[in-house]
Structure formats: C-alpha cells, structure tokens
Amino acid sequence: MDRSRSHEEIRNRRTMNNKIPAGWLDYSPLNTWIENTRFVPFKCPLRWSILRNINKQDRFSLDDLIERMDNQGRKVGLIIDLTDTYRYYDYRDVEDMGIEYCKIRVPGHQDVSDKSCQKFFLVVNTFLRDNRQNDNLIGIHCTHGINRSGYFIVRYLIEILGQQPDDAIAAFNRARGHTIEKNIDDLRRRKSMNVSSSPSSDQEDDDYYIERDRPLPYSRPSIDPTLNDISSETSEMLV
C-alpha cells in the first residue's frame, strides 16, 4: 500500500514538473538586445521533458536561444535566471555551453526586494568588468521574460546608467517586443544613484557563483533525450 502510494506520488510529481509554465506560450521567446547595453531579455528556456509536450514551432530551449543569438551575430556570456524554481532547466547545461550562470530567486506577483536588485547590479557589473575585451551579452529571463526581467533591467538602466525612467522602459519594451505590465509607477519614481558602476571588491559579495545558489535540480538522463520518456525514476527532477 505504501509502495503504491509512493509510486503515485512520483508520477504526480513528474506530471507537475513537466507542465508548461502558465502563460508561457502567450509570449514570443526572444527579440533582440537593448540598444547601447549588453542586456538581452527572453522568456525562460525549457528542458526537453517539458518541450516535447508542445508543437515544434512553439518550443524554446537553451539550444534555440544560442541559435537565435548566433543568427544576430552575438554571443551570450552570462545568463541571470530570475525564476523562483529550479524545474525549468539544469544550470549545468548552461555552463556546458561555455556560458556563466547566476540564479537570483524572485517570486512572481510580489514586490522585488532591494537586496535582490543590489545583487543583480553587482553580478552585471562584475561580468562587465571581467569581459571588457569582448561584447558578450547578458541574458536575463524570468518565466515570461517581461515583468521581473524588465523590472531588474530598467532599474539598472535608471540607477546605474542614468537613463530617464520612461526612456529606460521604452528601450526594454522595444528590445523584448512585449510591454512591461507591472511596477511601472515604481520604476518611474527611480533615480540615478550617481555612484560608480564598479562592483564591490569584497570577495564574498563578488563571488556570485556560490554553491547555495546552485543546487542540482535533477540528474541528467543517460539516454537520448529525443526518445519518448526518461524511464529512470532517479532522473526525476526535484523541486
């Protein structure tokens, strides 16, 4: 009896983990980067076990992201993941592509903390400092790549780069191809911080690849992902 219930729980968890995020199909994956910056916003890429449940033309994976940027003649050097879950893809797949990864967990439908924004500023400034010799882009995504992504990017444009709020909002909207819908009044109240954009020299703060931000979301399948399913229960993703 307990064994049967355990099997049912595993099956239910697999079904939940492989669900397409709500509203994900309603938005285009990617448009282009924000002019005069290295920011490129996009919706969250998904792993194969989720994508296989939707039509091919609607899929958007990490490979699709890289291909689309290659077609625009640019390379992504860092991905900042703002989703509040680890179920959408494995960060190790990002790093296997030679792309740096940073996770900042930001719950949806809630106010964004200043602490999270300060970490975002630090991560961006550190990457820019270490990549002066190239023009690699910083990919930013939440689930849809609009409201949370837009909030962080626009605050950076205003507070660090000194742009006017309406100009920063408009720049994001043009690049994303969708319009920020939330926190507009908050963004319009923001002002330039009038401080150097150089990141902190504090080693603990400067290291944004700390282990606690990078749990292993699931065991990689040892079989061809184009097959119908991953048979091993040990490959089931943990939320």
Coordinates of C-alpha atoms in Angstrom, one line a residue:
M1 CA 0.0 0.0 0.0
D2 CA 2.8 2.4 1.0
R3 CA 4.7 1.4 -2.1
S4 CA 1.7 2.1 -4.4
R5 CA 1.2 5.5 -2.8
S6 CA 4.8 6.3 -3.3
H7 CA 4.6 5.4 -6.9
E8 CA 1.6 7.6 -7.3
E9 CA 3.3 10.5 -5.7
I10 CA 6.3 10.1 -8.0
R11 CA 4.0 10.0 -11.1
N12 CA 2.1 13.1 -9.9
R13 CA 5.4 15.0 -9.2
R14 CA 6.6 14.1 -12.7
T15 CA 3.4 15.4 -14.3
M16 CA 3.7 18.7 -12.3
N17 CA 7.4 19.1 -13.1
N18 CA 6.7 18.6 -16.8
K19 CA 3.9 21.1 -17.1
I20 CA 4.4 24.2 -19.3
P21 CA 4.5 27.3 -17.2
A22 CA 1.3 29.2 -17.1
G23 CA 1.1 31.8 -19.9
W24 CA 4.5 30.8 -21.4
L25 CA 3.0 30.1 -24.8
D26 CA 1.5 33.6 -25.0
Y27 CA 4.8 35.4 -25.4
S28 CA 7.5 35.3 -28.1
P29 CA 10.8 33.8 -27.0
L30 CA 13.2 36.4 -27.9
N31 CA 13.6 39.6 -30.0
T32 CA 16.9 41.4 -29.6
W33 CA 19.2 43.1 -27.1
I34 CA 18.6 46.5 -25.6
E35 CA 20.4 49.2 -27.6
N36 CA 23.7 50.5 -26.1
T37 CA 23.7 47.8 -23.5
R38 CA 24.6 44.1 -23.3
F39 CA 21.2 43.1 -21.9
V40 CA 19.1 40.6 -23.9
P41 CA 15.8 39.7 -22.3
F42 CA 13.9 36.5 -23.2
K43 CA 11.4 34.1 -21.8
C44 CA 12.6 31.0 -19.9
P45 CA 14.1 28.3 -22.0
L46 CA 12.7 24.8 -21.1
R47 CA 14.1 21.4 -20.9
W48 CA 13.2 18.6 -23.3
S49 CA 10.8 16.7 -21.0
I50 CA 8.6 19.8 -21.0
L51 CA 9.1 20.9 -24.6
R52 CA 8.2 17.5 -26.0
N53 CA 4.6 18.1 -24.9
I54 CA 4.1 21.1 -27.3
N55 CA 4.3 21.8 -31.0
K56 CA 7.8 22.1 -32.5
Q57 CA 7.2 25.7 -33.7
D58 CA 6.4 26.7 -30.1
R59 CA 9.5 25.3 -28.5
F60 CA 12.2 27.4 -27.0
S61 CA 15.3 25.7 -25.4
L62 CA 18.8 26.7 -24.5
D63 CA 19.9 25.5 -27.9
D64 CA 17.3 27.7 -29.5
L65 CA 18.5 30.7 -27.6
I66 CA 22.1 30.2 -28.7
E67 CA 21.0 29.6 -32.3
R68 CA 18.9 32.8 -32.4
M69 CA 21.7 34.9 -31.0
D70 CA 24.1 33.4 -33.5
N71 CA 21.8 34.5 -36.2
Q72 CA 22.0 38.0 -34.9
G73 CA 25.8 37.8 -34.7
R74 CA 26.1 37.9 -30.9
K75 CA 27.0 35.5 -28.2
V76 CA 25.6 35.2 -24.7
G77 CA 28.2 35.1 -22.0
L78 CA 26.1 35.1 -18.8
I79 CA 22.5 34.1 -18.0
I80 CA 20.8 35.5 -15.0
D81 CA 17.8 33.3 -14.0
L82 CA 15.2 35.2 -12.1
T83 CA 12.6 32.4 -11.8
D84 CA 11.6 31.1 -8.4
T85 CA 12.1 27.4 -9.3
Y86 CA 14.8 25.0 -10.5
R87 CA 12.5 22.8 -12.6
Y88 CA 12.7 24.5 -16.0
Y89 CA 16.3 23.5 -17.0
D90 CA 19.6 22.4 -15.5
Y91 CA 22.1 25.2 -15.0
R92 CA 24.9 22.7 -15.8
D93 CA 23.6 22.7 -19.4
V94 CA 24.3 26.4 -19.5
E95 CA 27.8 26.1 -18.2
D96 CA 28.5 23.2 -20.7
M97 CA 27.8 25.8 -23.4
G98 CA 30.6 28.0 -22.0
I99 CA 28.1 30.4 -20.6
E100 CA 28.2 31.7 -17.0
Y101 CA 25.1 31.3 -14.9
C102 CA 23.7 33.1 -11.9
K103 CA 20.4 32.4 -10.1
I104 CA 18.5 35.1 -8.2
R105 CA 15.3 33.6 -7.0
V106 CA 12.5 36.2 -7.3
P107 CA 8.9 35.1 -6.5
G108 CA 6.3 36.3 -9.1
H109 CA 3.4 38.6 -8.2
Q110 CA 5.3 40.1 -5.3
D111 CA 7.4 43.2 -4.7
V112 CA 11.0 42.9 -5.6
S113 CA 13.4 43.4 -2.7
D114 CA 16.2 46.0 -2.9
K115 CA 18.6 43.2 -1.8
S116 CA 17.8 41.2 -5.0
C117 CA 18.3 44.3 -7.1
Q118 CA 21.6 45.1 -5.5
K119 CA 22.8 41.5 -6.2
F120 CA 21.7 41.9 -9.8
F121 CA 23.7 45.2 -10.1
L122 CA 26.7 43.5 -8.6
V123 CA 26.5 40.5 -10.9
V124 CA 26.1 42.7 -14.0
N125 CA 29.0 45.0 -13.0
T126 CA 31.3 42.1 -12.2
F127 CA 30.6 40.5 -15.6
L128 CA 31.1 43.7 -17.5
R129 CA 34.4 44.3 -15.6
D130 CA 35.7 40.8 -16.4
N131 CA 34.5 40.9 -20.1
R132 CA 35.8 44.3 -21.3
Q133 CA 37.7 42.5 -24.0
N134 CA 34.5 41.1 -25.7
D135 CA 31.0 42.1 -26.4
N136 CA 29.3 39.0 -24.9
L137 CA 25.7 39.6 -23.9
I138 CA 24.0 39.2 -20.5
G139 CA 20.8 37.1 -21.0
I140 CA 18.0 37.9 -18.5
H141 CA 14.9 35.8 -18.0
C142 CA 12.1 35.2 -15.6
T143 CA 9.2 32.9 -16.7
H144 CA 7.9 35.2 -19.5
G145 CA 10.9 37.5 -19.7
I146 CA 8.8 40.6 -19.2
N147 CA 7.8 41.9 -15.7
R148 CA 10.5 40.6 -13.4
S149 CA 13.2 40.8 -16.1
G150 CA 12.0 44.2 -17.2
Y151 CA 12.0 45.5 -13.6
F152 CA 15.6 44.5 -12.9
I153 CA 16.9 45.7 -16.3
V154 CA 15.0 49.0 -16.2
R155 CA 16.2 49.7 -12.7
Y156 CA 19.8 49.1 -13.8
L157 CA 19.3 51.5 -16.8
I158 CA 18.0 54.2 -14.5
E159 CA 20.0 53.8 -11.3
I160 CA 23.4 52.7 -12.8
L161 CA 23.4 54.1 -16.3
G162 CA 21.4 57.2 -15.5
Q163 CA 18.7 56.9 -18.1
Q164 CA 15.3 58.6 -17.6
P165 CA 12.7 56.2 -16.4
D166 CA 10.4 56.5 -19.5
D167 CA 13.3 56.1 -21.8
A168 CA 14.5 53.0 -20.0
I169 CA 11.1 51.4 -20.0
A170 CA 10.7 52.2 -23.7
A171 CA 14.1 50.7 -24.5
F172 CA 13.2 47.5 -22.7
N173 CA 9.8 47.2 -24.5
R174 CA 11.4 47.7 -27.9
A175 CA 14.0 45.0 -27.3
R176 CA 11.7 42.5 -25.7
G177 CA 8.8 43.0 -28.2
H178 CA 6.4 43.0 -25.3
T179 CA 5.4 45.7 -22.8
I180 CA 6.1 45.7 -19.1
E181 CA 2.8 45.5 -17.3
K182 CA 3.7 45.8 -13.6
N183 CA 5.5 48.2 -11.3
I184 CA 5.5 51.0 -13.8
D185 CA 4.8 53.7 -11.2
D186 CA 7.6 52.3 -9.0
L187 CA 10.1 52.4 -11.9
R188 CA 9.1 56.0 -12.8
R189 CA 10.0 57.1 -9.3
R190 CA 13.5 55.7 -9.5
K191 CA 16.5 58.0 -9.9
S192 CA 20.2 57.6 -10.8
M193 CA 22.3 56.5 -7.9
N194 CA 25.1 58.8 -9.0
V195 CA 27.7 56.3 -8.0
S196 CA 30.4 54.5 -9.8
S197 CA 29.2 51.3 -11.5
S198 CA 32.3 49.5 -10.4
P199 CA 31.5 46.4 -8.4
S200 CA 32.4 45.8 -4.8
S201 CA 35.9 44.4 -4.2
D202 CA 34.6 42.3 -1.3
Q203 CA 35.4 38.8 -2.3
E204 CA 32.3 37.2 -0.6
D205 CA 29.9 39.5 -2.4
D206 CA 31.9 39.4 -5.6
D207 CA 31.6 35.6 -5.9
Y208 CA 28.1 35.2 -7.3
Y209 CA 28.6 31.6 -8.2
I210 CA 28.3 30.4 -4.6
E211 CA 27.2 26.9 -4.0
R212 CA 24.0 27.7 -2.2
D213 CA 22.7 29.4 -5.3
R214 CA 23.3 26.4 -7.5
P215 CA 21.5 23.2 -6.2
L216 CA 21.4 20.3 -8.6
P217 CA 17.9 20.4 -10.0
Y218 CA 17.9 16.9 -11.4
S219 CA 20.1 14.0 -12.5
R220 CA 20.9 14.2 -16.2
P221 CA 19.3 11.5 -18.3
S222 CA 21.8 8.9 -19.6
I223 CA 19.7 8.2 -22.7
D224 CA 18.9 10.1 -25.9
P225 CA 16.5 12.9 -25.0
T226 CA 14.7 12.5 -28.3
L227 CA 13.2 9.3 -27.1
N228 CA 9.7 9.3 -25.7
D229 CA 10.5 9.4 -22.0
I230 CA 13.1 9.1 -19.3
S231 CA 12.4 5.8 -17.8
S232 CA 14.6 6.0 -14.6
E233 CA 12.8 7.4 -11.6
T234 CA 16.2 8.6 -10.4
S235 CA 16.2 11.2 -13.2
E236 CA 13.1 12.7 -11.8
M237 CA 13.7 16.4 -11.1
L238 CA 13.4 17.6 -7.5
V239 CA 11.6 20.9 -7.0

